Amino acid sequence: MSGQIVVAVDGSKPATAALEWAADDARRREAALRIVHVREPWAHEYPFHAVEGFAQSYSEFCEGVLAAAAARARELAPGLEVTTELAEGTVVETLRAASAAADALVVGSRGMGGFSGLVLGSVGLGLTGHAEVPVVVVRKPHRDEYHEVVVGFDGSPHSEAALQFAFEEARARRGRVHAVYAWEMPMVSPFAVGYGLALQEIFDNECRAARLRLAPWRDKHPDVPLVESAVCGHPVPALAEASLVADLVVVGSRGLGGVRGALIGSVSHAVLHRAHCPVAVVRPRDGLS
């Protein structure tokens, strides 16, 4: 493999977790790692040295964040090609532009300015809705490896893009893809004649549909094991449960039920808040929305 992984850093704990995940991912993919820190225009040369406890200008602080991040990445992955960039602008738009040609953009769930009670900050949410490349949101430091990548699949173009990214990640990890295909049962009267038989028939049909939709992916990626789970219920709880024993959960930015024009669908948004491992949000490369 080759390419580039971009990671955003700001010195916060979630950003450090994102850096460590990105360095590991770049090593697995045999890709370069580009570390970006964005200096917002309003903070230009703020005199931190005038505040008790700060002996650096803001520029020096930013450069220190990048230097520390690069050192940590090289420590975790010796031999990894690491570059740094100090950019200036609004954070979301600057990171979106900086990652336009990358394989993925990795961010922490919250930055230094985030509120402690929030699971996902405005930068992470903004990037998952606007970036053209897969955005991986990392909340916690690296955990034990499970060699499994979970992906939500419903047959939509966005879930097809998510499935492709899931296979790439699973191959890099020498693991398997676990495709979760969930649907909600149509509302019918529980007293209808043959209700139980109808439910079983619907379940069997949905399982068959899942296998048929995933069959071409088995043929396309014969070297990566693929297992599927057909779940009768809302996809969010199913994906959250699967994330307990996964290295990564991958979702499309929107699914078949998404509102046209929405930047990120309700399922993707909920998974970002409820998953127990890093989450990648993927949109089709051709810009479908």
PDB file of C-alpha atoms in Angstrom:
ATOM      1  CA  MET A   1       0.000   0.000   0.000  1.00  0.00           C
ATOM      2  CA  SER A   2       0.942   3.643  -0.286  1.00  0.00           C
ATOM      3  CA  GLY A   3      -0.654   7.001   0.273  1.00  0.00           C
ATOM      4  CA  GLN A   4      -1.037   9.455   3.095  1.00  0.00           C
ATOM      5  CA  ILE A   5      -2.876   9.659   6.404  1.00  0.00           C
ATOM      6  CA  VAL A   6      -3.533  13.160   7.760  1.00  0.00           C
ATOM      7  CA  VAL A   7      -4.028  13.704  11.484  1.00  0.00           C
ATOM      8  CA  ALA A   8      -5.041  16.898  13.270  1.00  0.00           C
ATOM      9  CA  VAL A   9      -3.329  17.729  16.573  1.00  0.00           C
ATOM     10  CA  ASP A  10      -3.785  20.480  19.145  1.00  0.00           C
ATOM     11  CA  GLY A  11      -2.104  19.107  22.256  1.00  0.00           C
ATOM     12  CA  SER A  12      -5.300  17.731  23.816  1.00  0.00           C
ATOM     13  CA  LYS A  13      -5.692  14.155  25.080  1.00  0.00           C
ATOM     14  CA  PRO A  14      -8.210  13.177  22.358  1.00  0.00           C
ATOM     15  CA  ALA A  15      -5.830  14.587  19.711  1.00  0.00           C
ATOM     16  CA  THR A  16      -2.973  12.549  21.179  1.00  0.00           C
ATOM     17  CA  ALA A  17      -5.144   9.430  20.967  1.00  0.00           C
ATOM     18  CA  ALA A  18      -5.908  10.335  17.337  1.00  0.00           C
ATOM     19  CA  LEU A  19      -2.199  10.796  16.600  1.00  0.00           C
ATOM     20  CA  GLU A  20      -1.342   7.389  18.036  1.00  0.00           C
ATOM     21  CA  TRP A  21      -4.129   5.731  16.051  1.00  0.00           C
ATOM     22  CA  ALA A  22      -3.077   7.516  12.857  1.00  0.00           C
ATOM     23  CA  ALA A  23       0.592   6.567  13.260  1.00  0.00           C
ATOM     24  CA  ASP A  24      -0.375   2.931  13.738  1.00  0.00           C
ATOM     25  CA  ASP A  25      -2.724   3.046  10.747  1.00  0.00           C
ATOM     26  CA  ALA A  26      -0.098   4.663   8.508  1.00  0.00           C
ATOM     27  CA  ARG A  27       2.414   2.004   9.550  1.00  0.00           C
ATOM     28  CA  ARG A  28      -0.026  -0.790   8.701  1.00  0.00           C
ATOM     29  CA  ARG A  29      -0.894   0.783   5.350  1.00  0.00           C
ATOM     30  CA  GLU A  30       2.756   1.595   4.565  1.00  0.00           C
ATOM     31  CA  ALA A  31       1.605   5.165   4.064  1.00  0.00           C
ATOM     32  CA  ALA A  32       3.098   8.522   5.007  1.00  0.00           C
ATOM     33  CA  LEU A  33       1.801  10.444   8.014  1.00  0.00           C
ATOM     34  CA  ARG A  34       1.111  14.160   7.776  1.00  0.00           C
ATOM     35  CA  ILE A  35       0.540  15.962  11.070  1.00  0.00           C
ATOM     36  CA  VAL A  36      -1.401  19.233  10.851  1.00  0.00           C
ATOM     37  CA  HIS A  37      -2.000  21.886  13.484  1.00  0.00           C
ATOM     38  CA  VAL A  38      -4.324  24.750  12.593  1.00  0.00           C
ATOM     39  CA  ARG A  39      -3.674  28.192  14.015  1.00  0.00           C
ATOM     40  CA  GLU A  40      -6.858  30.200  13.877  1.00  0.00           C
ATOM     41  CA  PRO A  41      -6.529  33.837  12.695  1.00  0.00           C
ATOM     42  CA  TRP A  42      -8.078  35.309  15.845  1.00  0.00           C
ATOM     43  CA  ALA A  43      -5.282  33.805  17.950  1.00  0.00           C
ATOM     44  CA  HIS A  44      -2.446  35.167  15.833  1.00  0.00           C
ATOM     45  CA  GLU A  45       0.543  35.857  18.080  1.00  0.00           C
ATOM     46  CA  TYR A  46      -1.581  36.033  21.227  1.00  0.00           C
ATOM     47  CA  PRO A  47       0.906  36.988  23.992  1.00  0.00           C
ATOM     48  CA  PHE A  48       0.796  33.789  26.018  1.00  0.00           C
ATOM     49  CA  HIS A  49       4.072  34.875  27.577  1.00  0.00           C
ATOM     50  CA  ALA A  50       2.184  37.674  29.344  1.00  0.00           C
ATOM     51  CA  VAL A  51      -0.016  35.142  31.131  1.00  0.00           C
ATOM     52  CA  GLU A  52       1.431  33.602  34.251  1.00  0.00           C
ATOM     53  CA  GLY A  53       2.622  30.063  33.514  1.00  0.00           C
ATOM     54  CA  PHE A  54       3.179  30.634  29.801  1.00  0.00           C
ATOM     55  CA  ALA A  55       6.630  31.458  28.495  1.00  0.00           C
ATOM     56  CA  GLN A  56       5.959  31.025  24.802  1.00  0.00           C
ATOM     57  CA  SER A  57       4.304  32.978  22.079  1.00  0.00           C
ATOM     58  CA  TYR A  58       1.368  31.297  20.395  1.00  0.00           C
ATOM     59  CA  SER A  59       3.482  30.458  17.348  1.00  0.00           C
ATOM     60  CA  GLU A  60       6.047  28.767  19.551  1.00  0.00           C
ATOM     61  CA  PHE A  61       3.279  26.847  21.277  1.00  0.00           C
ATOM     62  CA  CYS A  62       1.949  25.619  17.909  1.00  0.00           C
ATOM     63  CA  GLU A  63       5.398  24.587  16.748  1.00  0.00           C
ATOM     64  CA  GLY A  64       5.894  22.754  20.027  1.00  0.00           C
ATOM     65  CA  VAL A  65       2.648  20.838  19.542  1.00  0.00           C
ATOM     66  CA  LEU A  66       3.793  19.712  16.101  1.00  0.00           C
ATOM     67  CA  ALA A  67       7.294  18.784  17.251  1.00  0.00           C
ATOM     68  CA  ALA A  68       5.966  16.720  20.151  1.00  0.00           C
ATOM     69  CA  ALA A  69       3.458  14.984  17.893  1.00  0.00           C
ATOM     70  CA  ALA A  70       6.095  14.132  15.285  1.00  0.00           C
ATOM     71  CA  ALA A  71       8.411  12.756  17.966  1.00  0.00           C
ATOM     72  CA  ARG A  72       5.616  10.591  19.372  1.00  0.00           C
ATOM     73  CA  ALA A  73       4.694   9.261  15.920  1.00  0.00           C
ATOM     74  CA  ARG A  74       8.307   8.312  15.160  1.00  0.00           C
ATOM     75  CA  GLU A  75       8.576   6.661  18.567  1.00  0.00           C
ATOM     76  CA  LEU A  76       5.494   4.543  17.882  1.00  0.00           C
ATOM     77  CA  ALA A  77       6.393   3.695  14.283  1.00  0.00           C
ATOM     78  CA  PRO A  78      10.161   3.845  13.617  1.00  0.00           C
ATOM     79  CA  GLY A  79      10.878   4.399   9.943  1.00  0.00           C
ATOM     80  CA  LEU A  80       7.500   6.006   9.286  1.00  0.00           C
ATOM     81  CA  GLU A  81       7.612   8.965   6.891  1.00  0.00           C
ATOM     82  CA  VAL A  82       6.375  11.880   9.012  1.00  0.00           C
ATOM     83  CA  THR A  83       5.831  15.486   7.924  1.00  0.00           C
ATOM     84  CA  THR A  84       4.275  18.402   9.797  1.00  0.00           C
ATOM     85  CA  GLU A  85       2.317  21.469   8.738  1.00  0.00           C
ATOM     86  CA  LEU A  86       1.369  24.587  10.658  1.00  0.00           C
ATOM     87  CA  ALA A  87      -1.652  25.950   8.814  1.00  0.00           C
ATOM     88  CA  GLU A  88      -3.732  29.044   9.442  1.00  0.00           C
ATOM     89  CA  GLY A  89      -7.463  29.441   8.948  1.00  0.00           C
ATOM     90  CA  THR A  90     -10.748  28.116  10.258  1.00  0.00           C
ATOM     91  CA  VAL A  91     -10.163  24.615  11.589  1.00  0.00           C
ATOM     92  CA  VAL A  92     -12.785  22.623   9.682  1.00  0.00           C
ATOM     93  CA  GLU A  93     -12.193  24.201   6.281  1.00  0.00           C
ATOM     94  CA  THR A  94      -8.403  24.152   6.647  1.00  0.00           C
ATOM     95  CA  LEU A  95      -8.325  20.465   7.608  1.00  0.00           C
ATOM     96  CA  ARG A  96     -10.780  19.662   4.843  1.00  0.00           C
ATOM     97  CA  ALA A  97      -8.462  21.261   2.284  1.00  0.00           C
ATOM     98  CA  ALA A  98      -5.319  19.756   3.825  1.00  0.00           C
ATOM     99  CA  SER A  99      -6.746  16.234   3.582  1.00  0.00           C
ATOM    100  CA  ALA A 100      -8.318  16.464   0.124  1.00  0.00           C
ATOM    101  CA  ALA A 101      -5.782  14.082  -1.453  1.00  0.00           C
ATOM    102  CA  ALA A 102      -5.281  11.841   1.593  1.00  0.00           C
ATOM    103  CA  ASP A 103      -6.508   8.304   2.202  1.00  0.00           C
ATOM    104  CA  ALA A 104      -8.075   9.376   5.494  1.00  0.00           C
ATOM    105  CA  LEU A 105      -8.277  12.223   7.992  1.00  0.00           C
ATOM    106  CA  VAL A 106      -7.967  11.339  11.681  1.00  0.00           C
ATOM    107  CA  VAL A 107      -9.196  13.630  14.466  1.00  0.00           C
ATOM    108  CA  GLY A 108      -9.819  13.445  18.185  1.00  0.00           C
ATOM    109  CA  SER A 109     -13.382  13.440  19.424  1.00  0.00           C
ATOM    110  CA  ARG A 110     -12.881  16.812  21.128  1.00  0.00           C
ATOM    111  CA  GLY A 111     -10.181  19.457  21.106  1.00  0.00           C
ATOM    112  CA  MET A 112      -8.720  21.735  23.753  1.00  0.00           C
ATOM    113  CA  GLY A 113     -11.707  24.044  23.524  1.00  0.00           C
ATOM    114  CA  GLY A 114     -14.309  21.309  23.941  1.00  0.00           C
ATOM    115  CA  PHE A 115     -16.786  21.073  26.801  1.00  0.00           C
ATOM    116  CA  SER A 116     -15.974  18.180  29.119  1.00  0.00           C
ATOM    117  CA  GLY A 117     -19.432  16.602  28.876  1.00  0.00           C
ATOM    118  CA  LEU A 118     -19.452  16.364  25.096  1.00  0.00           C
ATOM    119  CA  VAL A 119     -18.600  13.092  23.363  1.00  0.00           C
ATOM    120  CA  LEU A 120     -18.040  14.758  19.984  1.00  0.00           C
ATOM    121  CA  GLY A 121     -16.844  18.315  19.433  1.00  0.00           C
ATOM    122  CA  SER A 122     -17.766  20.780  16.715  1.00  0.00           C
ATOM    123  CA  VAL A 123     -14.601  20.114  14.679  1.00  0.00           C
ATOM    124  CA  GLY A 124     -15.155  16.356  14.529  1.00  0.00           C
ATOM    125  CA  LEU A 125     -18.819  16.812  13.690  1.00  0.00           C
ATOM    126  CA  GLY A 126     -18.058  19.466  11.077  1.00  0.00           C
ATOM    127  CA  LEU A 127     -15.427  17.339   9.360  1.00  0.00           C
ATOM    128  CA  THR A 128     -17.593  14.222   9.192  1.00  0.00           C
ATOM    129  CA  GLY A 129     -20.165  16.348   7.412  1.00  0.00           C
ATOM    130  CA  HIS A 130     -17.835  18.177   5.023  1.00  0.00           C
ATOM    131  CA  ALA A 131     -14.595  16.281   4.347  1.00  0.00           C
ATOM    132  CA  GLU A 132     -14.281  14.498   1.023  1.00  0.00           C
ATOM    133  CA  VAL A 133     -12.173  11.677   2.473  1.00  0.00           C
ATOM    134  CA  PRO A 134     -12.978   9.155   5.212  1.00  0.00           C
ATOM    135  CA  VAL A 135     -12.857  10.835   8.630  1.00  0.00           C
ATOM    136  CA  VAL A 136     -11.800   8.681  11.583  1.00  0.00           C
ATOM    137  CA  VAL A 137     -12.874  10.027  14.976  1.00  0.00           C
ATOM    138  CA  VAL A 138     -10.858   8.691  17.917  1.00  0.00           C
ATOM    139  CA  ARG A 139     -12.093   9.151  21.462  1.00  0.00           C
ATOM    140  CA  LYS A 140      -9.824   6.993  23.624  1.00  0.00           C
ATOM    141  CA  PRO A 141      -6.214   5.736  23.537  1.00  0.00           C
ATOM    142  CA  HIS A 142      -5.416   2.581  21.598  1.00  0.00           C
ATOM    143  CA  ARG A 143      -6.893  -0.597  23.068  1.00  0.00           C
ATOM    144  CA  ASP A 144      -6.322  -4.303  22.585  1.00  0.00           C
ATOM    145  CA  GLU A 145      -6.539  -5.522  18.993  1.00  0.00           C
ATOM    146  CA  TYR A 146      -9.507  -7.584  17.854  1.00  0.00           C
ATOM    147  CA  HIS A 147      -8.585  -7.841  14.153  1.00  0.00           C
ATOM    148  CA  GLU A 148     -12.150  -6.965  13.208  1.00  0.00           C
ATOM    149  CA  VAL A 149     -13.602  -3.985  11.350  1.00  0.00           C
ATOM    150  CA  VAL A 150     -17.350  -3.498  11.699  1.00  0.00           C
ATOM    151  CA  VAL A 151     -19.273  -1.768   8.927  1.00  0.00           C
ATOM    152  CA  GLY A 152     -22.889  -0.713   8.656  1.00  0.00           C
ATOM    153  CA  PHE A 153     -24.363  -1.768   5.316  1.00  0.00           C
ATOM    154  CA  ASP A 154     -27.750  -1.045   3.754  1.00  0.00           C
ATOM    155  CA  GLY A 155     -26.968  -1.119   0.030  1.00  0.00           C
ATOM    156  CA  SER A 156     -26.837   2.674  -0.372  1.00  0.00           C
ATOM    157  CA  PRO A 157     -23.941   4.344  -2.259  1.00  0.00           C
ATOM    158  CA  HIS A 158     -22.671   5.706   1.045  1.00  0.00           C
ATOM    159  CA  SER A 159     -22.614   2.258   2.645  1.00  0.00           C
ATOM    160  CA  GLU A 160     -20.855   0.863  -0.437  1.00  0.00           C
ATOM    161  CA  ALA A 161     -18.123   3.466   0.070  1.00  0.00           C
ATOM    162  CA  ALA A 162     -17.997   2.520   3.754  1.00  0.00           C
ATOM    163  CA  LEU A 163     -17.635  -1.151   2.862  1.00  0.00           C
ATOM    164  CA  GLN A 164     -14.707  -0.411   0.536  1.00  0.00           C
ATOM    165  CA  PHE A 165     -12.906   1.493   3.300  1.00  0.00           C
ATOM    166  CA  ALA A 166     -13.676  -1.300   5.775  1.00  0.00           C
ATOM    167  CA  PHE A 167     -12.005  -3.845   3.493  1.00  0.00           C
ATOM    168  CA  GLU A 168      -8.937  -1.617   3.151  1.00  0.00           C
ATOM    169  CA  GLU A 169      -8.664  -1.302   6.927  1.00  0.00           C
ATOM    170  CA  ALA A 170      -9.249  -5.005   7.552  1.00  0.00           C
ATOM    171  CA  ARG A 171      -6.598  -5.947   5.000  1.00  0.00           C
ATOM    172  CA  ALA A 172      -4.080  -3.606   6.628  1.00  0.00           C
ATOM    173  CA  ARG A 173      -4.875  -5.176  10.010  1.00  0.00           C
ATOM    174  CA  ARG A 174      -4.888  -8.743   8.681  1.00  0.00           C
ATOM    175  CA  GLY A 175      -8.350  -9.033  10.108  1.00  0.00           C
ATOM    176  CA  ARG A 176     -11.892  -9.552   8.915  1.00  0.00           C
ATOM    177  CA  VAL A 177     -14.861  -7.398   7.959  1.00  0.00           C
ATOM    178  CA  HIS A 178     -18.059  -7.765   9.971  1.00  0.00           C
ATOM    179  CA  ALA A 179     -20.932  -6.298   7.955  1.00  0.00           C
ATOM    180  CA  VAL A 180     -24.001  -5.405  10.019  1.00  0.00           C
ATOM    181  CA  TYR A 181     -27.164  -5.318   7.918  1.00  0.00           C
ATOM    182  CA  ALA A 182     -30.052  -3.988   9.999  1.00  0.00           C
ATOM    183  CA  TRP A 183     -33.659  -3.280   9.165  1.00  0.00           C
ATOM    184  CA  GLU A 184     -36.730  -2.406  11.181  1.00  0.00           C
ATOM    185  CA  MET A 185     -39.819  -4.614  11.058  1.00  0.00           C
ATOM    186  CA  PRO A 186     -42.834  -3.040   9.346  1.00  0.00           C
ATOM    187  CA  MET A 187     -45.707  -2.283  11.710  1.00  0.00           C
ATOM    188  CA  VAL A 188     -48.494  -4.853  11.449  1.00  0.00           C
ATOM    189  CA  SER A 189     -51.190  -5.948  13.858  1.00  0.00           C
ATOM    190  CA  PRO A 190     -49.844  -8.539  16.322  1.00  0.00           C
ATOM    191  CA  PHE A 191     -53.220 -10.270  16.115  1.00  0.00           C
ATOM    192  CA  ALA A 192     -53.129 -10.699  12.348  1.00  0.00           C
ATOM    193  CA  VAL A 193     -53.544 -14.256  11.118  1.00  0.00           C
ATOM    194  CA  GLY A 194     -50.172 -15.779  10.277  1.00  0.00           C
ATOM    195  CA  TYR A 195     -48.265 -12.943  11.969  1.00  0.00           C
ATOM    196  CA  GLY A 196     -45.509 -15.233  13.237  1.00  0.00           C
ATOM    197  CA  LEU A 197     -45.050 -16.900   9.871  1.00  0.00           C
ATOM    198  CA  ALA A 198     -44.948 -13.509   8.150  1.00  0.00           C
ATOM    199  CA  LEU A 199     -42.224 -12.305  10.509  1.00  0.00           C
ATOM    200  CA  GLN A 200     -40.099 -15.352   9.804  1.00  0.00           C
ATOM    201  CA  GLU A 201     -40.562 -14.920   6.066  1.00  0.00           C
ATOM    202  CA  ILE A 202     -39.535 -11.257   6.268  1.00  0.00           C
ATOM    203  CA  PHE A 203     -36.488 -12.189   8.333  1.00  0.00           C
ATOM    204  CA  ASP A 204     -35.469 -14.902   5.861  1.00  0.00           C
ATOM    205  CA  ASN A 205     -35.930 -12.534   2.918  1.00  0.00           C
ATOM    206  CA  GLU A 206     -33.812  -9.824   4.538  1.00  0.00           C
ATOM    207  CA  CYS A 207     -31.035 -12.302   5.354  1.00  0.00           C
ATOM    208  CA  ARG A 208     -31.087 -13.495   1.762  1.00  0.00           C
ATOM    209  CA  ALA A 209     -30.975  -9.908   0.494  1.00  0.00           C
ATOM    210  CA  ALA A 210     -27.964  -9.175   2.701  1.00  0.00           C
ATOM    211  CA  ARG A 211     -26.067 -12.193   1.368  1.00  0.00           C
ATOM    212  CA  LEU A 212     -26.855 -11.254  -2.225  1.00  0.00           C
ATOM    213  CA  ARG A 213     -25.743  -7.640  -1.761  1.00  0.00           C
ATOM    214  CA  LEU A 214     -22.498  -8.693  -0.098  1.00  0.00           C
ATOM    215  CA  ALA A 215     -21.628 -11.515  -2.523  1.00  0.00           C
ATOM    216  CA  PRO A 216     -19.829  -9.231  -5.041  1.00  0.00           C
ATOM    217  CA  TRP A 217     -17.658  -7.894  -2.221  1.00  0.00           C
ATOM    218  CA  ARG A 218     -16.533 -11.405  -1.323  1.00  0.00           C
ATOM    219  CA  ASP A 219     -15.496 -11.888  -4.937  1.00  0.00           C
ATOM    220  CA  LYS A 220     -13.755  -8.508  -5.063  1.00  0.00           C
ATOM    221  CA  HIS A 221     -11.780  -9.082  -1.848  1.00  0.00           C
ATOM    222  CA  PRO A 222     -11.174 -12.845  -1.606  1.00  0.00           C
ATOM    223  CA  ASP A 223      -8.188 -12.343   0.710  1.00  0.00           C
ATOM    224  CA  VAL A 224     -10.233 -10.632   3.445  1.00  0.00           C
ATOM    225  CA  PRO A 225     -12.713 -12.721   5.467  1.00  0.00           C
ATOM    226  CA  LEU A 226     -16.243 -11.321   5.500  1.00  0.00           C
ATOM    227  CA  VAL A 227     -18.981 -12.218   7.948  1.00  0.00           C
ATOM    228  CA  GLU A 228     -22.420 -10.676   8.070  1.00  0.00           C
ATOM    229  CA  SER A 229     -25.020 -10.129  10.756  1.00  0.00           C
ATOM    230  CA  ALA A 230     -28.620  -9.569   9.722  1.00  0.00           C
ATOM    231  CA  VAL A 231     -30.355  -7.728  12.546  1.00  0.00           C
ATOM    232  CA  CYS A 232     -34.045  -6.972  12.944  1.00  0.00           C
ATOM    233  CA  GLY A 233     -33.939  -3.648  14.725  1.00  0.00           C
ATOM    234  CA  HIS A 234     -32.426  -0.190  14.595  1.00  0.00           C
ATOM    235  CA  PRO A 235     -28.827  -0.236  13.298  1.00  0.00           C
ATOM    236  CA  VAL A 236     -27.362   1.989  16.035  1.00  0.00           C
ATOM    237  CA  PRO A 237     -27.667  -0.460  18.963  1.00  0.00           C
ATOM    238  CA  ALA A 238     -26.450  -3.286  16.714  1.00  0.00           C
ATOM    239  CA  LEU A 239     -23.377  -1.328  15.620  1.00  0.00           C
ATOM    240  CA  ALA A 240     -22.684  -0.117  19.153  1.00  0.00           C
ATOM    241  CA  GLU A 241     -22.750  -3.685  20.460  1.00  0.00           C
ATOM    242  CA  ALA A 242     -20.518  -4.925  17.636  1.00  0.00           C
ATOM    243  CA  SER A 243     -18.041  -2.131  18.403  1.00  0.00           C
ATOM    244  CA  LEU A 244     -17.249  -3.716  21.786  1.00  0.00           C
ATOM    245  CA  VAL A 245     -15.020  -6.263  20.049  1.00  0.00           C
ATOM    246  CA  ALA A 246     -13.913  -4.216  17.027  1.00  0.00           C
ATOM    247  CA  ASP A 247     -10.879  -2.117  16.142  1.00  0.00           C
ATOM    248  CA  LEU A 248     -12.959   0.260  14.030  1.00  0.00           C
ATOM    249  CA  VAL A 249     -16.572   0.907  13.062  1.00  0.00           C
ATOM    250  CA  VAL A 250     -17.186   2.265   9.566  1.00  0.00           C
ATOM    251  CA  VAL A 251     -20.417   3.954   8.510  1.00  0.00           C
ATOM    252  CA  GLY A 252     -21.538   5.869   5.464  1.00  0.00           C
ATOM    253  CA  SER A 253     -22.241   9.539   5.977  1.00  0.00           C
ATOM    254  CA  ARG A 254     -25.886   8.836   5.094  1.00  0.00           C
ATOM    255  CA  GLY A 255     -27.942   5.740   4.345  1.00  0.00           C
ATOM    256  CA  LEU A 256     -31.011   4.883   2.311  1.00  0.00           C
ATOM    257  CA  GLY A 257     -33.240   6.653   4.807  1.00  0.00           C
ATOM    258  CA  GLY A 258     -31.189   9.826   4.901  1.00  0.00           C
ATOM    259  CA  VAL A 259     -32.673  13.217   4.169  1.00  0.00           C
ATOM    260  CA  ARG A 260     -31.295  14.523   0.902  1.00  0.00           C
ATOM    261  CA  GLY A 261     -29.025  17.488   1.572  1.00  0.00           C
ATOM    262  CA  ALA A 262     -28.184  16.409   5.122  1.00  0.00           C
ATOM    263  CA  LEU A 263     -24.445  16.539   5.780  1.00  0.00           C
ATOM    264  CA  ILE A 264     -24.499  13.529   8.085  1.00  0.00           C
ATOM    265  CA  GLY A 265     -27.294  11.074   8.751  1.00  0.00           C
ATOM    266  CA  SER A 266     -28.894  10.250  12.089  1.00  0.00           C
ATOM    267  CA  VAL A 267     -27.371   6.757  12.219  1.00  0.00           C
ATOM    268  CA  SER A 268     -23.840   8.010  11.584  1.00  0.00           C
ATOM    269  CA  HIS A 269     -24.297  10.777  14.129  1.00  0.00           C
ATOM    270  CA  ALA A 270     -25.576   8.355  16.781  1.00  0.00           C
ATOM    271  CA  VAL A 271     -22.816   5.806  16.140  1.00  0.00           C
ATOM    272  CA  LEU A 272     -20.204   8.526  16.640  1.00  0.00           C
ATOM    273  CA  HIS A 273     -21.643   9.080  20.113  1.00  0.00           C
ATOM    274  CA  ARG A 274     -22.272   5.468  21.123  1.00  0.00           C
ATOM    275  CA  ALA A 275     -19.470   3.357  19.638  1.00  0.00           C
ATOM    276  CA  HIS A 276     -16.830   1.897  21.955  1.00  0.00           C
ATOM    277  CA  CYS A 277     -13.993   2.185  19.427  1.00  0.00           C
ATOM    278  CA  PRO A 278     -12.876   4.674  16.751  1.00  0.00           C
ATOM    279  CA  VAL A 279     -15.477   5.446  14.079  1.00  0.00           C
ATOM    280  CA  ALA A 280     -14.842   6.197  10.404  1.00  0.00           C
ATOM    281  CA  VAL A 281     -17.460   8.187   8.494  1.00  0.00           C
ATOM    282  CA  VAL A 282     -17.196   7.726   4.735  1.00  0.00           C
ATOM    283  CA  ARG A 283     -18.885   9.391   1.806  1.00  0.00           C
ATOM    284  CA  PRO A 284     -18.642   8.349  -1.868  1.00  0.00           C
ATOM    285  CA  ARG A 285     -15.596   9.821  -3.587  1.00  0.00           C
ATOM    286  CA  ASP A 286     -17.729  11.125  -6.443  1.00  0.00           C
ATOM    287  CA  GLY A 287     -19.409  13.506  -4.021  1.00  0.00           C
ATOM    288  CA  LEU A 288     -22.841  11.918  -3.876  1.00  0.00           C
ATOM    289  CA  SER A 289     -24.909  13.341  -1.043  1.00  0.00           C
TER     290      SER A 289
END
